[in-house]
XYZ file of C-alpha atoms in Angstrom:
739
model
C 45.655 44.147 -34.466
C 45.184 46.229 -31.314
C 47.966 48.450 -30.056
C 49.023 47.943 -26.431
C 48.693 50.923 -24.192
C 49.991 51.304 -20.644
C 47.297 51.063 -17.994
C 46.370 54.721 -17.387
C 45.851 56.295 -14.022
C 42.150 56.573 -13.188
C 40.681 59.854 -14.390
C 38.186 61.736 -12.352
C 34.959 62.026 -14.330
C 33.688 65.590 -14.584
C 30.877 66.364 -12.196
C 27.666 66.657 -14.142
C 24.246 67.594 -12.870
C 22.155 65.381 -15.136
C 24.050 62.093 -14.886
C 26.849 61.297 -12.439
C 27.799 57.641 -12.631
C 29.923 56.027 -9.957
C 31.473 52.554 -10.098
C 29.056 50.017 -8.742
C 29.920 48.239 -5.467
C 30.731 44.563 -5.530
C 28.049 42.149 -4.390
C 27.889 38.347 -4.219
C 26.275 36.630 -7.185
C 25.215 33.077 -8.036
C 27.713 30.682 -9.533
C 29.026 31.574 -12.950
C 28.653 29.474 -16.032
C 32.250 28.436 -16.465
C 33.265 25.019 -15.276
C 36.440 26.460 -13.767
C 34.665 29.189 -11.869
C 32.698 28.432 -8.719
C 30.881 31.202 -6.922
C 33.145 33.986 -8.138
C 32.435 37.559 -9.136
C 33.983 39.369 -12.079
C 35.888 42.474 -11.109
C 36.756 45.552 -13.090
C 39.962 45.413 -15.070
C 42.565 46.740 -12.645
C 45.597 44.437 -12.714
C 48.942 46.022 -13.519
C 50.589 45.517 -16.908
C 49.859 46.134 -20.550
C 46.184 46.309 -21.477
C 44.874 44.803 -24.725
C 41.329 44.813 -26.091
C 39.540 43.008 -28.917
C 36.039 42.392 -30.205
C 34.960 38.731 -30.122
C 32.816 37.192 -32.863
C 30.870 33.942 -32.690
C 29.537 34.068 -29.107
C 25.940 32.829 -28.935
C 25.341 32.817 -25.170
C 26.859 34.002 -21.914
C 28.557 30.621 -21.400
C 30.572 31.323 -24.576
C 32.119 34.338 -22.845
C 33.277 32.120 -20.016
C 34.780 29.641 -22.510
C 36.781 32.430 -24.155
C 38.016 33.581 -20.756
C 38.987 30.014 -19.858
C 40.954 29.598 -23.087
C 42.934 32.840 -22.559
C 43.450 32.360 -18.829
C 45.636 29.302 -19.433
C 48.313 31.364 -21.219
C 51.486 32.346 -19.387
C 51.892 35.950 -18.324
C 48.156 36.736 -18.122
C 47.232 38.955 -15.196
C 43.512 39.374 -15.827
C 40.939 38.343 -18.447
C 37.426 39.704 -18.911
C 34.801 39.152 -21.600
C 31.724 41.415 -21.587
C 29.120 39.401 -23.495
C 26.778 42.363 -24.099
C 29.461 44.371 -25.915
C 31.509 41.396 -27.235
C 34.628 42.938 -25.713
C 37.646 40.917 -24.560
C 40.078 42.731 -22.258
C 43.407 41.210 -21.245
C 46.021 42.608 -18.871
C 49.442 40.934 -19.169
C 53.036 41.558 -18.200
C 54.250 41.017 -21.779
C 53.019 41.203 -25.369
C 50.538 38.313 -25.619
C 48.512 39.446 -28.630
C 49.530 36.603 -30.915
C 49.035 33.936 -28.252
C 45.617 35.311 -27.242
C 44.404 35.415 -30.838
C 45.577 31.836 -31.430
C 43.993 30.566 -28.197
C 40.634 32.157 -28.950
C 40.688 30.905 -32.531
C 41.468 27.369 -31.349
C 38.472 27.603 -28.999
C 36.241 28.268 -32.036
C 35.832 32.056 -31.878
C 37.277 35.002 -33.816
C 38.921 38.248 -32.729
C 39.130 41.647 -34.398
C 40.545 44.982 -33.283
C 38.578 46.869 -30.635
C 37.911 49.829 -32.927
C 37.665 47.952 -36.203
C 34.465 48.086 -38.205
C 32.016 45.279 -37.395
C 31.930 42.380 -39.798
C 29.034 42.243 -42.213
C 26.542 39.633 -40.970
C 26.283 36.522 -43.159
C 23.194 36.045 -45.266
C 20.293 34.295 -43.569
C 20.456 31.364 -45.990
C 24.185 30.870 -45.556
C 23.957 31.149 -41.775
C 21.148 28.594 -41.485
C 22.310 26.265 -44.260
C 23.747 23.545 -41.930
C 20.506 23.423 -39.924
C 18.320 23.382 -43.054
C 20.446 20.587 -44.527
C 20.040 18.545 -41.346
C 16.258 19.043 -41.326
C 15.986 17.937 -44.985
C 18.167 14.873 -44.361
C 16.080 14.035 -41.275
C 12.871 14.098 -43.334
C 14.412 11.963 -46.079
C 15.695 9.447 -43.528
C 12.275 9.114 -41.934
C 10.616 8.512 -45.328
C 13.178 5.852 -46.255
C 12.678 4.144 -42.891
C 8.980 3.682 -43.671
C 9.716 1.717 -46.838
C 13.160 0.148 -46.357
C 14.518 -0.341 -42.842
C 18.201 -0.940 -43.715
C 18.240 2.012 -46.089
C 16.490 4.182 -43.512
C 19.016 3.232 -40.815
C 21.867 4.098 -43.161
C 20.240 7.433 -43.918
C 19.831 8.217 -40.199
C 23.500 7.376 -39.633
C 24.523 9.737 -42.431
C 22.238 12.446 -41.012
C 23.748 12.024 -37.550
C 27.297 12.223 -38.857
C 26.521 15.411 -40.795
C 24.987 17.028 -37.701
C 27.685 15.669 -35.380
C 30.664 16.975 -37.354
C 30.536 20.683 -36.343
C 29.482 19.879 -32.774
C 32.203 17.275 -32.200
C 34.814 19.543 -33.785
C 33.847 22.348 -31.391
C 33.924 19.909 -28.456
C 37.500 18.921 -29.339
C 38.501 22.572 -29.616
C 37.061 23.315 -26.184
C 38.794 20.301 -24.674
C 42.132 21.597 -25.957
C 41.394 25.002 -24.431
C 40.494 23.562 -21.026
C 36.679 23.232 -21.180
C 36.384 19.463 -20.951
C 32.666 18.963 -20.368
C 30.853 21.721 -22.239
C 27.422 21.238 -23.809
C 29.117 20.295 -27.103
C 30.894 17.411 -25.379
C 27.638 16.209 -23.887
C 25.872 16.305 -27.248
C 28.713 14.445 -28.948
C 28.646 11.702 -26.316
C 24.853 11.419 -26.575
C 24.878 11.113 -30.371
C 27.804 8.680 -30.556
C 26.317 6.560 -27.785
C 22.964 6.405 -29.560
C 24.685 5.396 -32.818
C 26.710 2.749 -31.016
C 23.630 0.864 -29.877
C 21.599 1.546 -33.044
C 19.312 4.379 -31.937
C 20.114 6.263 -35.112
C 16.870 8.242 -35.442
C 17.126 9.439 -31.853
C 20.732 10.538 -32.358
C 19.799 12.608 -35.400
C 16.796 14.185 -33.652
C 18.793 15.273 -30.593
C 21.404 16.954 -32.789
C 18.744 18.761 -34.801
C 17.034 20.101 -31.652
C 20.375 21.218 -30.270
C 21.269 23.161 -33.439
C 17.840 24.834 -33.451
C 18.404 25.979 -29.867
C 21.851 27.329 -30.731
C 20.451 29.359 -33.633
C 17.771 30.891 -31.414
C 20.384 31.880 -28.833
C 22.525 33.470 -31.533
C 19.562 35.503 -32.770
C 18.773 36.753 -29.260
C 22.420 37.711 -28.722
C 22.579 39.757 -31.923
C 19.364 41.574 -30.972
C 20.833 42.488 -27.586
C 23.978 43.880 -29.164
C 21.952 46.051 -31.522
C 20.509 47.680 -28.411
C 23.989 48.714 -27.274
C 24.617 50.152 -30.752
C 21.405 52.172 -30.472
C 22.636 53.652 -27.200
C 25.885 54.748 -28.806
C 23.928 56.237 -31.731
C 22.391 58.818 -29.381
C 25.576 60.817 -29.837
C 26.046 62.283 -33.314
C 29.263 61.339 -35.122
C 30.057 64.946 -36.011
C 29.745 68.333 -34.332
C 29.829 71.997 -35.350
C 32.705 73.641 -33.516
C 33.134 77.422 -33.331
C 36.750 78.574 -33.499
C 38.028 82.056 -34.332
C 34.587 83.047 -35.564
C 34.403 80.156 -38.024
C 32.186 77.084 -38.014
C 34.048 73.778 -38.391
C 32.509 70.353 -38.846
C 34.623 67.939 -36.783
C 34.316 64.398 -35.491
C 32.633 64.249 -32.083
C 35.643 62.298 -30.775
C 37.860 65.366 -31.424
C 35.947 67.615 -29.011
C 37.834 68.636 -25.892
C 36.772 70.501 -22.744
C 36.625 74.217 -23.493
C 35.551 73.877 -27.121
C 32.492 75.874 -28.190
C 29.881 74.040 -30.251
C 26.542 74.806 -31.902
C 23.537 72.467 -31.849
C 20.550 73.242 -34.107
C 16.905 72.856 -33.116
C 16.139 69.149 -33.059
C 19.844 68.240 -32.871
C 21.491 66.073 -30.220
C 24.462 67.126 -28.110
C 27.668 65.241 -29.035
C 29.214 65.815 -25.596
C 28.320 67.069 -22.141
C 28.097 70.840 -22.297
C 27.511 74.083 -20.407
C 24.869 76.299 -21.985
C 26.222 79.607 -23.304
C 22.932 80.757 -24.849
C 20.665 82.733 -22.542
C 17.862 80.183 -22.392
C 16.715 76.944 -24.072
C 14.549 73.853 -23.569
C 16.107 70.395 -23.862
C 14.522 66.993 -24.243
C 16.571 64.911 -21.796
C 14.282 61.864 -21.892
C 17.145 59.771 -23.283
C 18.920 60.262 -19.947
C 16.145 60.772 -17.408
C 13.183 59.036 -19.041
C 10.910 61.998 -18.271
C 8.698 63.206 -21.106
C 8.603 66.936 -20.230
C 11.549 68.973 -21.618
C 13.779 70.721 -19.118
C 14.332 74.482 -19.283
C 18.002 75.411 -18.964
C 19.434 78.878 -18.344
C 22.875 80.137 -19.301
C 25.622 78.364 -17.348
C 23.640 75.211 -16.618
C 24.893 71.738 -17.605
C 23.272 69.731 -20.394
C 24.093 66.031 -20.977
C 25.255 64.418 -24.200
C 22.338 62.846 -26.056
C 19.906 65.601 -25.019
C 17.980 67.292 -27.854
C 17.521 71.024 -28.281
C 13.748 71.359 -28.538
C 13.134 74.579 -30.418
C 16.220 76.694 -31.108
C 19.863 76.879 -32.126
C 22.031 76.810 -29.006
C 25.681 77.411 -28.204
C 27.463 75.358 -25.563
C 30.900 74.882 -24.053
C 32.119 71.263 -24.008
C 32.864 70.003 -20.470
C 33.506 66.268 -21.023
C 36.529 64.489 -22.475
C 36.121 61.981 -25.321
C 34.663 58.768 -23.946
C 33.536 60.376 -20.685
C 30.169 61.922 -21.615
C 26.875 61.022 -19.962
C 26.070 58.473 -22.696
C 29.545 56.927 -22.427
C 29.192 56.586 -18.684
C 25.775 54.938 -18.977
C 27.236 52.523 -21.555
C 30.099 51.731 -19.188
C 27.641 51.202 -16.361
C 25.727 48.674 -18.470
C 28.978 46.876 -19.255
C 30.010 46.772 -15.596
C 26.594 45.475 -14.549
C 26.926 42.767 -17.222
C 30.323 41.746 -15.864
C 29.041 41.479 -12.305
C 26.011 39.425 -13.136
C 26.993 35.766 -12.958
C 25.439 34.172 -16.091
C 23.125 31.269 -15.354
C 24.388 28.379 -17.418
C 21.914 25.903 -18.819
C 21.253 23.186 -16.261
C 22.242 20.370 -18.530
C 25.631 21.923 -19.250
C 26.414 22.195 -15.534
C 25.176 18.711 -14.760
C 27.214 17.219 -17.603
C 30.435 18.028 -15.772
C 29.717 15.062 -13.488
C 27.056 13.066 -15.299
C 28.837 12.381 -18.590
C 32.193 11.145 -17.242
C 30.497 9.080 -14.533
C 28.213 7.285 -17.012
C 31.090 6.629 -19.407
C 33.252 5.356 -16.572
C 30.517 3.046 -15.229
C 29.862 1.591 -18.718
C 33.588 0.961 -19.216
C 33.916 -0.741 -15.838
C 30.893 -2.943 -16.555
C 32.522 -4.080 -19.816
C 35.960 -4.765 -18.316
C 35.844 -5.693 -14.637
C 33.634 -8.844 -14.601
C 35.554 -10.552 -17.430
C 38.956 -9.551 -16.034
C 38.312 -10.223 -12.365
C 35.774 -13.031 -12.431
C 36.342 -14.614 -15.878
C 32.796 -13.705 -16.865
C 31.803 -13.965 -20.535
C 33.070 -10.945 -22.487
C 30.153 -10.760 -24.914
C 27.556 -10.818 -22.124
C 29.150 -7.937 -20.221
C 29.918 -5.931 -23.325
C 26.231 -6.314 -24.145
C 25.333 -5.052 -20.665
C 27.821 -2.218 -21.060
C 26.149 -1.167 -24.293
C 22.776 -1.287 -22.590
C 24.123 0.866 -19.760
C 25.553 3.306 -22.280
C 22.129 3.616 -23.843
C 20.419 3.936 -20.484
C 23.019 6.539 -19.538
C 22.674 8.267 -22.893
C 21.515 11.723 -21.811
C 19.016 12.158 -24.649
C 16.000 12.418 -22.357
C 17.953 14.588 -19.954
C 19.150 16.821 -22.786
C 15.582 17.329 -23.989
C 13.968 17.627 -20.543
C 15.094 21.161 -19.751
C 14.972 22.809 -23.215
C 11.610 21.184 -23.957
C 10.073 22.777 -20.883
C 11.801 26.092 -21.520
C 10.739 26.161 -25.177
C 7.146 25.464 -24.186
C 7.287 28.142 -21.504
C 8.727 30.721 -23.895
C 6.119 29.882 -26.538
C 3.311 30.160 -24.004
C 4.660 33.546 -22.880
C 4.830 34.760 -26.479
C 1.170 33.859 -26.949
C 0.388 36.146 -24.012
C 2.362 39.057 -25.480
C 5.537 38.610 -23.440
C 8.992 38.166 -24.978
C 11.349 36.345 -22.598
C 14.910 36.180 -23.910
C 15.987 32.636 -23.163
C 15.806 29.950 -20.529
C 18.033 31.739 -18.016
C 15.685 34.728 -17.970
C 12.677 32.436 -17.569
C 14.337 30.676 -14.642
C 15.232 33.980 -12.952
C 11.729 35.330 -13.459
C 10.265 32.500 -11.387
C 12.361 33.503 -8.371
C 11.248 37.163 -8.320
C 9.825 38.377 -4.995
C 9.861 42.155 -5.585
C 9.583 44.494 -8.575
C 10.952 48.009 -9.027
C 9.005 50.211 -11.460
C 10.083 53.246 -13.401
C 7.198 55.755 -13.337
C 6.952 57.656 -16.606
C 6.049 55.417 -19.537
C 5.840 52.337 -17.320
C 3.178 52.885 -14.672
C 1.949 55.957 -16.529
C 1.170 56.581 -20.198
C 4.287 58.710 -20.629
C 2.590 61.695 -22.296
C 1.144 64.666 -20.391
C -2.583 65.315 -20.800
C -4.799 68.212 -19.763
C -6.165 67.194 -16.368
C -8.075 70.357 -15.357
C -9.164 73.749 -16.711
C -9.776 76.670 -14.330
C -11.168 79.699 -16.234
C -11.314 83.127 -14.503
C -12.593 86.660 -15.240
C -15.680 85.511 -17.101
C -13.687 83.314 -19.488
C -15.207 79.915 -20.370
C -13.333 76.604 -20.460
C -13.659 76.450 -24.263
C -12.322 79.995 -24.700
C -9.419 79.385 -22.300
C -8.445 76.180 -24.104
C -8.912 77.709 -27.574
C -6.681 80.707 -26.850
C -4.025 78.501 -25.242
C -4.046 76.097 -28.197
C -3.723 78.981 -30.648
C -0.566 80.206 -28.917
C 0.941 76.711 -28.588
C 0.024 75.499 -32.085
C 3.112 74.395 -34.031
C 5.275 73.938 -30.905
C 7.154 70.672 -30.345
C 6.983 70.993 -26.573
C 5.023 68.046 -25.053
C 2.972 70.337 -22.815
C 2.078 72.516 -25.792
C 1.140 69.475 -27.856
C -1.052 68.189 -25.018
C -2.980 71.486 -24.960
C -3.472 71.467 -28.748
C -4.551 67.818 -28.737
C -7.111 68.498 -26.005
C -8.606 71.332 -28.057
C -8.714 69.093 -31.106
C -10.316 66.295 -29.079
C -13.081 68.722 -28.091
C -13.395 69.741 -31.761
C -12.754 73.416 -31.005
C -11.937 75.826 -33.836
C -8.368 77.006 -33.140
C -7.729 80.537 -34.531
C -4.461 81.578 -36.122
C -1.900 83.317 -33.955
C 0.505 86.029 -35.024
C 3.826 87.228 -33.677
C 4.495 84.030 -31.718
C 7.655 84.291 -29.668
C 9.294 82.436 -26.825
C 10.376 84.681 -23.971
C 13.622 83.458 -22.403
C 12.726 82.130 -18.974
C 9.262 83.759 -19.072
C 7.080 81.484 -21.240
C 5.524 82.083 -24.646
C 3.172 84.709 -26.077
C 1.361 85.559 -29.307
C -1.378 87.787 -30.668
C -4.767 86.096 -31.108
C -7.670 88.118 -32.532
C -5.721 91.305 -31.926
C -5.060 90.624 -28.239
C -1.849 89.462 -26.548
C -2.024 85.994 -24.972
C 0.800 84.974 -22.640
C 1.349 81.485 -21.175
C 3.897 80.753 -18.446
C 4.579 78.762 -15.303
C 3.168 80.291 -12.082
C 6.616 81.016 -10.645
C 7.464 83.186 -13.660
C 4.799 85.741 -12.680
C 4.889 88.446 -10.046
C 3.268 87.289 -6.794
C 0.791 90.178 -6.957
C -0.798 88.787 -10.133
C -2.102 85.647 -8.365
C -4.556 86.005 -5.491
C -4.437 83.741 -2.438
C -7.294 81.494 -3.590
C -5.655 80.869 -6.976
C -2.271 80.263 -5.357
C -3.831 77.739 -2.970
C -5.441 75.916 -5.879
C -2.170 75.856 -7.847
C -0.273 74.503 -4.818
C -2.932 71.854 -4.311
C -2.717 70.737 -7.945
C 1.077 70.680 -7.911
C 1.036 68.625 -4.706
C -0.907 66.004 -6.677
C 1.877 65.831 -9.258
C 0.259 68.124 -11.832
C 2.068 70.763 -13.917
C 0.177 74.090 -13.906
C 0.446 76.896 -16.496
C -1.120 80.350 -16.191
C -2.805 82.086 -19.157
C -2.961 85.909 -19.413
C -4.820 88.123 -21.888
C -3.469 91.637 -22.229
C -1.738 91.245 -18.860
C -4.832 89.929 -17.030
C -4.927 86.332 -15.724
C -7.858 84.553 -17.391
C -7.257 81.026 -16.070
C -4.947 78.083 -15.487
C -4.471 74.678 -17.080
C -3.240 71.658 -15.135
C -1.471 68.874 -17.033
C -0.490 65.475 -15.758
C 0.857 62.136 -16.897
C -1.926 59.639 -16.116
C -1.841 56.040 -14.888
C -2.127 53.184 -17.334
C -5.605 51.686 -17.313
C -4.356 48.304 -16.061
C -1.810 49.563 -13.503
C -3.979 48.960 -10.406
C -5.075 45.522 -11.605
C -1.453 44.553 -12.307
C -0.207 45.642 -8.881
C -3.033 43.731 -7.179
C -2.148 40.579 -9.138
C 1.512 40.879 -8.123
C 0.588 41.278 -4.469
C -1.513 38.109 -4.732
C 1.633 36.287 -5.925
C 3.597 37.574 -2.931
C 5.554 40.084 -5.042
C 6.045 43.537 -3.553
C 6.604 46.724 -5.569
C 8.465 50.036 -5.346
C 8.678 53.034 -7.715
C 12.139 54.292 -8.712
C 11.866 57.505 -10.718
C 13.838 60.530 -11.794
C 10.689 62.663 -11.484
C 10.059 65.082 -8.598
C 8.825 63.710 -5.246
C 5.357 65.314 -5.561
C 4.606 63.602 -8.886
C 6.005 60.304 -7.606
C 3.997 60.507 -4.374
C 0.771 61.083 -6.319
C 1.249 57.953 -8.442
C 2.528 55.875 -5.501
C -0.486 56.875 -3.424
C -2.910 55.676 -6.101
C -1.149 52.304 -6.346
C -0.277 51.835 -2.657
C 3.431 51.478 -3.475
C 6.606 52.778 -1.863
C 8.654 55.201 -3.948
C 12.043 56.829 -4.312
C 12.120 59.992 -6.425
C 14.660 62.337 -7.994
C 16.964 59.448 -8.923
C 19.720 59.672 -11.515
C 20.621 56.497 -13.462
C 23.398 55.661 -11.006
C 20.999 56.160 -8.070
C 18.568 53.686 -9.617
C 21.399 51.156 -9.896
C 22.319 51.646 -6.223
C 18.689 51.301 -5.157
C 18.273 48.135 -7.239
C 21.434 46.602 -5.767
C 20.272 47.354 -2.222
C 16.836 45.848 -2.828
C 18.353 42.848 -4.623
C 20.300 41.917 -1.495
C 17.048 41.246 0.372
C 15.184 39.279 -2.315
C 15.377 38.641 -6.094
C 14.271 41.835 -7.847
C 12.913 42.620 -11.314
C 13.346 46.135 -12.744
C 10.590 47.313 -15.118
C 11.267 50.369 -17.292
C 11.029 51.883 -20.737
C 13.842 54.437 -21.056
C 17.563 54.410 -21.757
C 18.161 55.649 -18.229
C 16.552 52.441 -16.934
C 18.963 50.155 -18.844
C 21.768 50.072 -16.216
C 19.258 49.337 -13.442
C 17.728 46.554 -15.558
C 21.156 44.973 -15.915
C 21.910 45.305 -12.198
C 18.622 43.638 -11.199
C 18.047 39.895 -11.147
C 16.064 40.410 -14.340
C 15.178 43.468 -16.430
C 11.727 43.832 -18.021
C 10.974 46.476 -20.669
C 7.668 47.927 -21.764
C 6.866 47.340 -25.427
C 6.499 51.075 -26.035
C 9.927 51.811 -24.579
C 13.143 52.878 -26.262
C 15.121 50.434 -28.404
C 17.929 50.396 -25.847
C 15.584 49.467 -22.993
C 13.946 46.740 -25.082
C 17.221 45.195 -26.194
C 18.969 45.520 -22.820
C 16.127 43.881 -20.912
C 15.863 40.142 -20.322
C 12.132 40.249 -21.063
C 9.663 42.640 -22.683
C 5.910 43.160 -22.570
C 5.277 43.437 -26.299
C 1.560 44.064 -25.776
C 2.484 46.948 -23.444
C 0.120 45.766 -20.667
C 1.303 45.649 -17.071
C -1.007 42.726 -16.298
C 1.454 40.618 -18.263
C 3.899 40.813 -15.333
C 1.817 38.532 -13.146
C 1.205 36.164 -16.060
C 4.941 35.962 -16.773
C 5.808 35.181 -13.162
C 3.109 32.485 -12.861
C 4.278 30.905 -16.116
C 7.936 31.027 -15.055
C 7.138 29.293 -11.769
C 5.122 26.629 -13.614
C 8.011 26.096 -16.034
C 10.482 25.693 -13.190
C 8.215 23.078 -11.611
C 7.904 21.322 -14.975
C 11.695 21.177 -15.327
C 12.035 19.527 -11.909
C 9.419 16.958 -12.900
C 11.189 16.215 -16.184
C 14.568 15.787 -14.543
C 13.065 13.484 -11.911
C 11.443 11.326 -14.602
C 14.565 11.210 -16.787
C 16.945 10.319 -13.979
C 14.446 8.088 -12.150
C 13.867 5.833 -15.146
C 17.581 5.630 -15.801
C 18.278 4.666 -12.197
C 15.662 1.881 -12.288
C 16.922 0.383 -15.546
C 20.525 0.772 -14.455
C 19.858 -1.644 -11.595
C 17.743 -4.085 -13.630
C 20.354 -4.201 -16.412
C 23.180 -5.015 -14.000
C 21.006 -7.777 -12.497
C 20.377 -9.186 -15.957
C 16.629 -8.584 -15.840
C 16.464 -6.164 -18.768
C 18.295 -6.312 -22.065
C 19.267 -3.990 -24.855
C 15.798 -3.649 -26.361
C 14.300 -2.630 -23.001
C 17.130 -0.174 -22.568
C 16.183 1.365 -25.905
C 12.555 1.482 -24.769
C 13.545 3.072 -21.446
C 15.525 5.836 -23.070
C 12.945 6.500 -25.791
C 10.099 6.275 -23.287
C 11.762 8.789 -20.993
C 12.206 11.161 -23.935
C 8.531 10.849 -24.860
C 7.413 11.358 -21.250
C 9.420 14.517 -20.621
C 8.396 15.993 -23.973
C 4.706 15.315 -23.333
C 4.987 16.798 -19.852
C 6.646 19.940 -21.216
C 3.890 20.413 -23.796
C 1.377 20.825 -20.957
C 2.718 24.352 -20.483
C 1.298 25.358 -23.850
C -2.218 24.658 -22.636
C -2.155 26.653 -19.408
C -5.153 28.979 -19.050
C -3.678 31.719 -16.815
């Protein structure tokens, strides 16, 4: 059970060069999913009182989070309630100890609580988890077979199948009613099944329940995948650290580190906290934070973020962040805040049921009672009409209309190599009018390649590349690997190098064939070593976004190599297709303005460069205020911006966190899939409108004819079944789209 702690005063996060995350500003959002919440925005937990936190188990969709909030909000003494669906975290602020009451209320609503820091429960086995659904499918098949040979026995079997499928759904509906959610999707499904049984549509009742349970299982699977992405983000920080104290090395938990502690990180190791470099010089892979593939060179005294990897040496650092306040922690918090401020789009049928279900039930009851009571009409005749109305009003066709179209749309997207995580994401995707792109790994390949060789002093291209590859062979630096790979691609014989050594802040050198070869950045050399023509060429290449290195042999410059991250082959085609759909684009990148301008110029896009993760979030929020925006990225640093956008889209080659945080992913890793996804989403949205019009239109027609006595019970059955067949057939058209 969690221990209450007084609400602490806000702490000022330490200023940090690599990642400085500020709280995101409030902005209006669409209506939330909860039936008690209309056009509201979740706010950070700030009410006064005792603060309690738990982890919630059993939530399958964002609407579940709203149901948990609704159940807790009805308790006395509650100041504020928040459920973050992405992290399964329930936070309550109250003026008294409400732990027992909160746990009981959540349990009565059909969910489970555990302590905030308790170990996660072991997931149930796949067979055990899917056993109710498998049982229902088997019973459905048996019922259908019996119906073919013995009608009464088949009807009895369908009734038994319906009751088995209805039991857990109706039980959950009753729980939600007690907790204040009167017309949730479970209530709608219970009414539909019972109504179908009441007038004898037993097969239809069983089928609707089976489809509903399949949809719930798929939502649960998607939710668990998303939460694994958050776990992967937290895993960027090691659990333990090597702390230096009084000349001794101590292995301690990362959570024990405090500002001022001195730690060691080996080559290839990740930083457990934000630190200040004490070693004279080192290279760090900060791609987990910035998304950029080229390691950053840090000198003594410079800041290095948690989650960064020491590329090639043992380093010593001074811890500058408190527990829970490192760069990774702040990005995780930013994701959680973005999740809270995004109003979840509830399934259409669940929203509509708040009015539709009680109205239909009320109309059917009035039809059964009023004519006999007020006008002495025959009871049996009007009860018969009431039953017909109940069947006509049975929302089976309406229940199937939206998920049928969404399922077809999602399947069609999967065939095209696009994973769209649920109907809400598909609906949002159709409204997109602008797209923000990360640069490295999204519009570009994400790995530097040798773009140009400029040999000097009688040195050939092959000799320049061979000597450079010999010096860089065995290095883990991406630029070094790009040089070696280019030499290998040209099938050059790379000689062995001796006495390789990295010179702090001055590059790398080695002896090759008895001569000293030195490689460094141009700004590490004395100005007198580079003539004006060479300097002009280097400046020109760097202005095009290329990284230039200078190669010396025995102190004499023998040439330069220019390396650059190149555009994806389909980037221009993808941008043109988006423009044809009326979707505009902008590049948001942490890279330098020169590299961003080079890529933006090739694609005719606007750009904003040098952005930290928090800057990307601010830019996305600003753009989102003008028109619905999609954020496309591949790195952990893109995850908060993806959450802040209308919809986040990840590249298939991206990090696990980006893939799991995003609402959609291009599994084939082709940018041309963006236009295909948007066209398909718009077609699906149109299909949903058609299905709803057919379902409600047929019901309206037969509602009038039944009251006039023109149609009877058997035509009512035909109307409801016919509407179901029509909307299903219309939805299946999405599977056969060519674009």
